[in-house]
XYZ file of C-alpha atoms in Angstrom:
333
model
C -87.573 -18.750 18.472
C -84.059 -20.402 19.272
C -85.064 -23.249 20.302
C -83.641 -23.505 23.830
C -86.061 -25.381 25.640
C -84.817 -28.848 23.770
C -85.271 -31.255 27.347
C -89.208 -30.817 26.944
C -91.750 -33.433 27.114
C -91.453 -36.072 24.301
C -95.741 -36.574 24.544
C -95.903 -32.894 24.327
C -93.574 -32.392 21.493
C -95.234 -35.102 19.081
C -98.592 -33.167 20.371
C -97.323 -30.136 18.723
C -96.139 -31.427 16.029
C -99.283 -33.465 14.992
C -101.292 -30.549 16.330
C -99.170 -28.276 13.369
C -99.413 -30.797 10.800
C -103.562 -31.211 10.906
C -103.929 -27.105 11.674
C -101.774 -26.066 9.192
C -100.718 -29.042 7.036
C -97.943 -31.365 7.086
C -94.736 -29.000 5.348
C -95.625 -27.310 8.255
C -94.258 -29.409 11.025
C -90.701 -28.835 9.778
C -91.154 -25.111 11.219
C -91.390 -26.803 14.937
C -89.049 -25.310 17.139
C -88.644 -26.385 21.073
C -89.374 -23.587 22.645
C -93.168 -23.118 21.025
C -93.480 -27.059 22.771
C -92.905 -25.379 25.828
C -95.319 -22.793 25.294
C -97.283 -25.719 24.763
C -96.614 -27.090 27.836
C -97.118 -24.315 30.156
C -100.413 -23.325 28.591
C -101.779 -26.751 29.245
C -100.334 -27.172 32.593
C -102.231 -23.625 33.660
C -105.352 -24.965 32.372
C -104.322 -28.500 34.073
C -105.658 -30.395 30.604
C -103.990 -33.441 29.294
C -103.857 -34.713 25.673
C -106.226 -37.123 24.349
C -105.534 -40.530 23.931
C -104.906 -39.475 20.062
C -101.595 -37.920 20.863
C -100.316 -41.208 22.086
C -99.908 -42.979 19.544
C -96.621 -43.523 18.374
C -97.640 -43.288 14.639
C -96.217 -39.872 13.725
C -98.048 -39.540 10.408
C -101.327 -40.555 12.682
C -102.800 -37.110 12.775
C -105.574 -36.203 15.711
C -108.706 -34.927 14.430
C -109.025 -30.906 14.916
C -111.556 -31.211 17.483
C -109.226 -33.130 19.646
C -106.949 -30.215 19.947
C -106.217 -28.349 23.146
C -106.873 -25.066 22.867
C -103.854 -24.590 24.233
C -101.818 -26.924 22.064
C -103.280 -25.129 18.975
C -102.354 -21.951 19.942
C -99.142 -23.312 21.079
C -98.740 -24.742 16.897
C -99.947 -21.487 15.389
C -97.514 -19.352 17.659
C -94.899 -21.328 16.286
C -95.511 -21.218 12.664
C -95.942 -17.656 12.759
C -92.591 -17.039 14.347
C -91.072 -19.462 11.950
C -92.969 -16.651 8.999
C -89.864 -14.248 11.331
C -86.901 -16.695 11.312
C -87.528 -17.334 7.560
C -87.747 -13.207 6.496
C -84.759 -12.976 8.694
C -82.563 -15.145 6.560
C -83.532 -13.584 3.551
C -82.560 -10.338 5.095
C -79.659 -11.659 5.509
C -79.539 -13.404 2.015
C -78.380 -16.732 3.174
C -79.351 -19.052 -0.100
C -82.196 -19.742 -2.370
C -83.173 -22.607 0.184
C -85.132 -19.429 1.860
C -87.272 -18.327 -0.661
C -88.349 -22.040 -1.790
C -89.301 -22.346 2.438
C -91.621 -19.196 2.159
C -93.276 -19.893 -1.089
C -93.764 -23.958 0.305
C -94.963 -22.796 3.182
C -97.006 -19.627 2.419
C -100.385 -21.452 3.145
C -99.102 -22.392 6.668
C -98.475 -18.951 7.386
C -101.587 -17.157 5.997
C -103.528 -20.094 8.077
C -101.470 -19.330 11.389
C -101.859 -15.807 11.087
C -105.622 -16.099 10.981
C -105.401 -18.684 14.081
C -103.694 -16.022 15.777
C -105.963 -13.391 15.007
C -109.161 -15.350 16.432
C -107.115 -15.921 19.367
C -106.725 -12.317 20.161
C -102.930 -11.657 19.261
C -102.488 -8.230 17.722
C -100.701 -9.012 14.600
C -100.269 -5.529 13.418
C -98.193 -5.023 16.465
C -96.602 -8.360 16.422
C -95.331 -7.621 12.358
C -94.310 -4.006 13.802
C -91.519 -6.389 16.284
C -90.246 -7.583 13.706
C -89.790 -4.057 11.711
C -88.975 -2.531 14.611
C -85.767 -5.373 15.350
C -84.300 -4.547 11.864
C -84.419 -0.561 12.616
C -82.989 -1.173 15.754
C -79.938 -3.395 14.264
C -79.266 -0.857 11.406
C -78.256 1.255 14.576
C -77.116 -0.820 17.040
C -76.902 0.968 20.581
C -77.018 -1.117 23.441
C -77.699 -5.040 23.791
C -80.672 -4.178 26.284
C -82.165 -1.835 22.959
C -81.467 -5.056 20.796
C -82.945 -7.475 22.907
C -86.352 -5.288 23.502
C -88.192 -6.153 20.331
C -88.171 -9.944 20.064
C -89.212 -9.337 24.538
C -91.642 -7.326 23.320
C -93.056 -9.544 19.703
C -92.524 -12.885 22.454
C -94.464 -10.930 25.048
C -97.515 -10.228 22.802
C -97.310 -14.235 22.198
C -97.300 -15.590 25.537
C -99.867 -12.611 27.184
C -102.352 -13.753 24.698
C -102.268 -17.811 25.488
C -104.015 -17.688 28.500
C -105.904 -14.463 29.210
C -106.430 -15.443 32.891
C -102.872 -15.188 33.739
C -101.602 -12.582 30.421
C -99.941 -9.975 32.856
C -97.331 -13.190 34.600
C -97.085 -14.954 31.068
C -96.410 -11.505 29.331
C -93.450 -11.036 31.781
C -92.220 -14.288 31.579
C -92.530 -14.026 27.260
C -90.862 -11.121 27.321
C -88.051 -12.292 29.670
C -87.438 -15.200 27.609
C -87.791 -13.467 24.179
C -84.664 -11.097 25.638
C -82.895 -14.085 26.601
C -83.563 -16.632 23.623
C -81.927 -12.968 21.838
C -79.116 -12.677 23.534
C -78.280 -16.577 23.557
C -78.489 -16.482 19.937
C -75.811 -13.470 19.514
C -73.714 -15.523 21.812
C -73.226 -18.889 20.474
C -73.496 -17.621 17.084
C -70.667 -14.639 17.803
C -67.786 -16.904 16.403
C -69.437 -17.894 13.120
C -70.742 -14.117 12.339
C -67.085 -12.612 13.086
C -66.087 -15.109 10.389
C -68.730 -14.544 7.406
C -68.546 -10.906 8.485
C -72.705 -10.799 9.433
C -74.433 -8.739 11.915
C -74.001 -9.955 15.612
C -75.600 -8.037 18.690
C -72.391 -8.236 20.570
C -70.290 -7.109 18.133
C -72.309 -4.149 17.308
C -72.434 -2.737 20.543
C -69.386 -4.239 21.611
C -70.742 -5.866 24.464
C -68.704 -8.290 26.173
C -69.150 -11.850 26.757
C -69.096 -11.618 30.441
C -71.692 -8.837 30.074
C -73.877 -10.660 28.132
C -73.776 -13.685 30.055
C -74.911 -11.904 33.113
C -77.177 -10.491 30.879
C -78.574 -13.857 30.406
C -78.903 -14.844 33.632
C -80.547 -11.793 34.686
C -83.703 -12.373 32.164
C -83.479 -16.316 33.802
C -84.021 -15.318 37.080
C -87.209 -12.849 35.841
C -88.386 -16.116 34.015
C -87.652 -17.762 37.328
C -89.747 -15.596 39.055
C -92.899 -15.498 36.573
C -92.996 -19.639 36.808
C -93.084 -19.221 40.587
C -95.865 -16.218 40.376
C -97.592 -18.562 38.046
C -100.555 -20.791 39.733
C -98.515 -24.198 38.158
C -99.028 -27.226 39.530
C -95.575 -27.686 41.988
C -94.347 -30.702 39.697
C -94.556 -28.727 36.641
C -93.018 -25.643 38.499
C -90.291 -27.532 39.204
C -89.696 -29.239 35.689
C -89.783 -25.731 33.958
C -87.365 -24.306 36.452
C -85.063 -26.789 35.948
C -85.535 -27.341 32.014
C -84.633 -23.421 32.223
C -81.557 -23.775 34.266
C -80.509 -26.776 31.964
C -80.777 -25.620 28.806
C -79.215 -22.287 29.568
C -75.766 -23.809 31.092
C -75.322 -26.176 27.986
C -76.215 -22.943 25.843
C -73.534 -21.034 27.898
C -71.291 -24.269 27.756
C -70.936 -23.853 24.497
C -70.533 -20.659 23.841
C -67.407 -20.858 26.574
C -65.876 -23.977 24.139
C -66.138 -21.697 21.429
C -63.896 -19.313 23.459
C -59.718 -19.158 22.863
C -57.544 -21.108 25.645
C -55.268 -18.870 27.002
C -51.669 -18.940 25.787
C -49.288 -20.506 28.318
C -46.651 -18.025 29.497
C -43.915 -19.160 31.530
C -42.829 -18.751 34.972
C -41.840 -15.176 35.397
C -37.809 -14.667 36.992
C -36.464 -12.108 39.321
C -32.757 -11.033 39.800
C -31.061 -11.498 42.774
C -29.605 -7.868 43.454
C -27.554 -8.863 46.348
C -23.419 -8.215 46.271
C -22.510 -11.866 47.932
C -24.668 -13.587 45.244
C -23.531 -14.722 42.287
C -26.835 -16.699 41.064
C -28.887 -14.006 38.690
C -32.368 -15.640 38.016
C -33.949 -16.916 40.558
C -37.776 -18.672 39.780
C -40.839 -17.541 41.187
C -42.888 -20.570 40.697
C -41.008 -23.500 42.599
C -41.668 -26.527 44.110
C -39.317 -25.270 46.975
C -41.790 -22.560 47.569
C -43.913 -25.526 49.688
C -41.125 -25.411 52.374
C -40.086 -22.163 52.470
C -36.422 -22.419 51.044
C -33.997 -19.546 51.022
C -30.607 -18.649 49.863
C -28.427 -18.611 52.548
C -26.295 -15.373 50.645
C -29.506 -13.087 49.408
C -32.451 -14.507 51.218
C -34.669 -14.697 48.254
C -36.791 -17.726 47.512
C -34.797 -20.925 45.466
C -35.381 -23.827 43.492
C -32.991 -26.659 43.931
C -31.186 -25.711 40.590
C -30.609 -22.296 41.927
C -29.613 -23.793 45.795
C -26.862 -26.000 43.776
C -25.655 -22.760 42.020
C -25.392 -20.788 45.562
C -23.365 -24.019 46.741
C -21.167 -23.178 43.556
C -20.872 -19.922 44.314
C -19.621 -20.372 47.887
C -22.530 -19.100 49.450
C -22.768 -22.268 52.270
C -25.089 -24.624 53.282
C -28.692 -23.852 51.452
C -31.946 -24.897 53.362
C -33.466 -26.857 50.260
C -33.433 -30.408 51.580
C -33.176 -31.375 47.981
C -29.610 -29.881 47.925
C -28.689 -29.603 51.267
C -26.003 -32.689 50.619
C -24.713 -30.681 47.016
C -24.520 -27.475 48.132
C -22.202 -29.331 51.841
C -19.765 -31.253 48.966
C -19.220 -27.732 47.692
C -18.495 -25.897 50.396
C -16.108 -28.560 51.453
């Protein structure tokens, strides 16, 4: 995952993490990403549980025993490590350092473990690996962002449909929703770096612009929106996912805008005065004189004070600029 849900819970993100390190060891909680917390979090405020008194302590190598474990935080922990099996295989795809290959043979155990978790808990992992083939096919020919986006909805989608079977039709929306989104967030803020190293970037490929993506965005937030409020939540907890949402995504899309190049000033643009009594040939567009309406006496277009002294040069009389009303008299006299 991206990681975008980063205001969640501090009690529930400890509860992962402990949750990951006695399920699937302790290498393993380096593979905790925000957004499987928040999976967390819904999950447990659907079945309205709370952690044990076990999670509270503020001893992180203090480990819960398994039977402690919410259902729903363990799913929550094995969800993440499996999706953390993804992000690793997609940096060796992309054959970004050795640092890769030491992760997946350190944390091979984790994985196998997580996998079987997953299993047990219902998740179809044949179809879930198939996501993941299916996302590399579909960048090798890049069509459309919305074609891009569909198979991390669709691998996210499997994920969140199978945490709570009660409600797997709302929380399959919602997954896929955010699995789109989470995608197209990452091909934004990481645009600028990609363009530079000359990798693969969603945007690029189907030379989608930022604006378009960005409304992209916002159109899989209000579909997330709209699954949280579908969702039997407690109103409290509807109200902190909304906004945790709405949050991260604006400092996500904050960023990216940073990122983007200030325009280049350009100067005040200048007309010609085609009149035969006038003398004065540029004449500026962008004056203070503008405010009160002041005009050449000899060609009627509008002047700045410079240009008002140069019609009082020229013999043109008495200009309206109060600025140079007194300038423009000593010349004519």
């Amino acid at each position: 995952m991206f990681g975008l849900m980063r205001s969640c819970n501090q009690l529930h993100y400890c509860g992962t993490c402990k949750a990951t390190g006695r399920l699937f060891g302790q290498r393993a909680r380096l593979t905790l990403n925000h957004d499987a917390v928040f999976l967390g979090e819904l999950l447990l405020a659907l079945e309205q549980a709370t952690l044990p008194a076990s999670f509270t302590a503020r001893r992180c190598f203090s480990l819960p025993m398994a039977s402690e474990i919410p259902p729903a935080l363990a799913y929550a922990a094995a969800a993440n490590v499996v999706l953390a099996e993804f992000a690793v295989a997609d940096k060796l795809t992309d054959n970004e350092g050795t640092r890769w290959k030491l992760a997946r043979r350190g944390l091979a155990a984790a994985f196998s473990q997580a996998r079987v978790w997953l299993h047990a808990s219902g998740v179809p992992l044949e179809a879930l690996f198939a996501q993941h083939q299916a996302q590399a096919q579909a960048e090798a020919l890049p069509t459309t962002l919305t074609a891009l986006a569909a198979p991390t909805g669709t691998a996210t989608r499997l994920v969140f449909a199978h945490g709570n079977t009660a409600h797997s039709d709302i929380l399959g929306q919602l997954g896929e929703a955010f699995g789109r989104l989470i995608y197209t967030l990452d091909a934004l803020v990481d645009r600028p770096a990609d363009l530079k190293r000359g990798a693969f970037n969603a945007l690029t490929a189907t030379q989608t612009t930022v604006r378009a993506a960005i409304d992209y965005v916002h159109e899989q937030q209000t579909c997330i929106v709209a699954a949280l409020t579908a969702l039997p939540l407690p109103l409290p907890d509807r109200q902190r996912f909304t906004l945790q949402l709405q949050a991260s995504v604006s400092h996500a899309l904050m960023s990216t805008q940073e990122q983007q190049p200030r325009p280049r000033y350009q100067p005040p643009q200048r007309k010609t005065c085609t009149s035969p009594k006038c003398t004065l040939q540029d004449i500026c567009d962008t004056c203070a004189c503008m405010s009160c309406d002041c005009t050449c006496n000899c060609c009627g277009d509008l002047a700045c004070s410079t240009c008002c002294h140069a019609c009082g040069d020229a013999g043109c009389g008495v200009c309206c600029c109060p600025s140079s009303r007194s300038f423009s008299s000593r010349n004519v006299d």
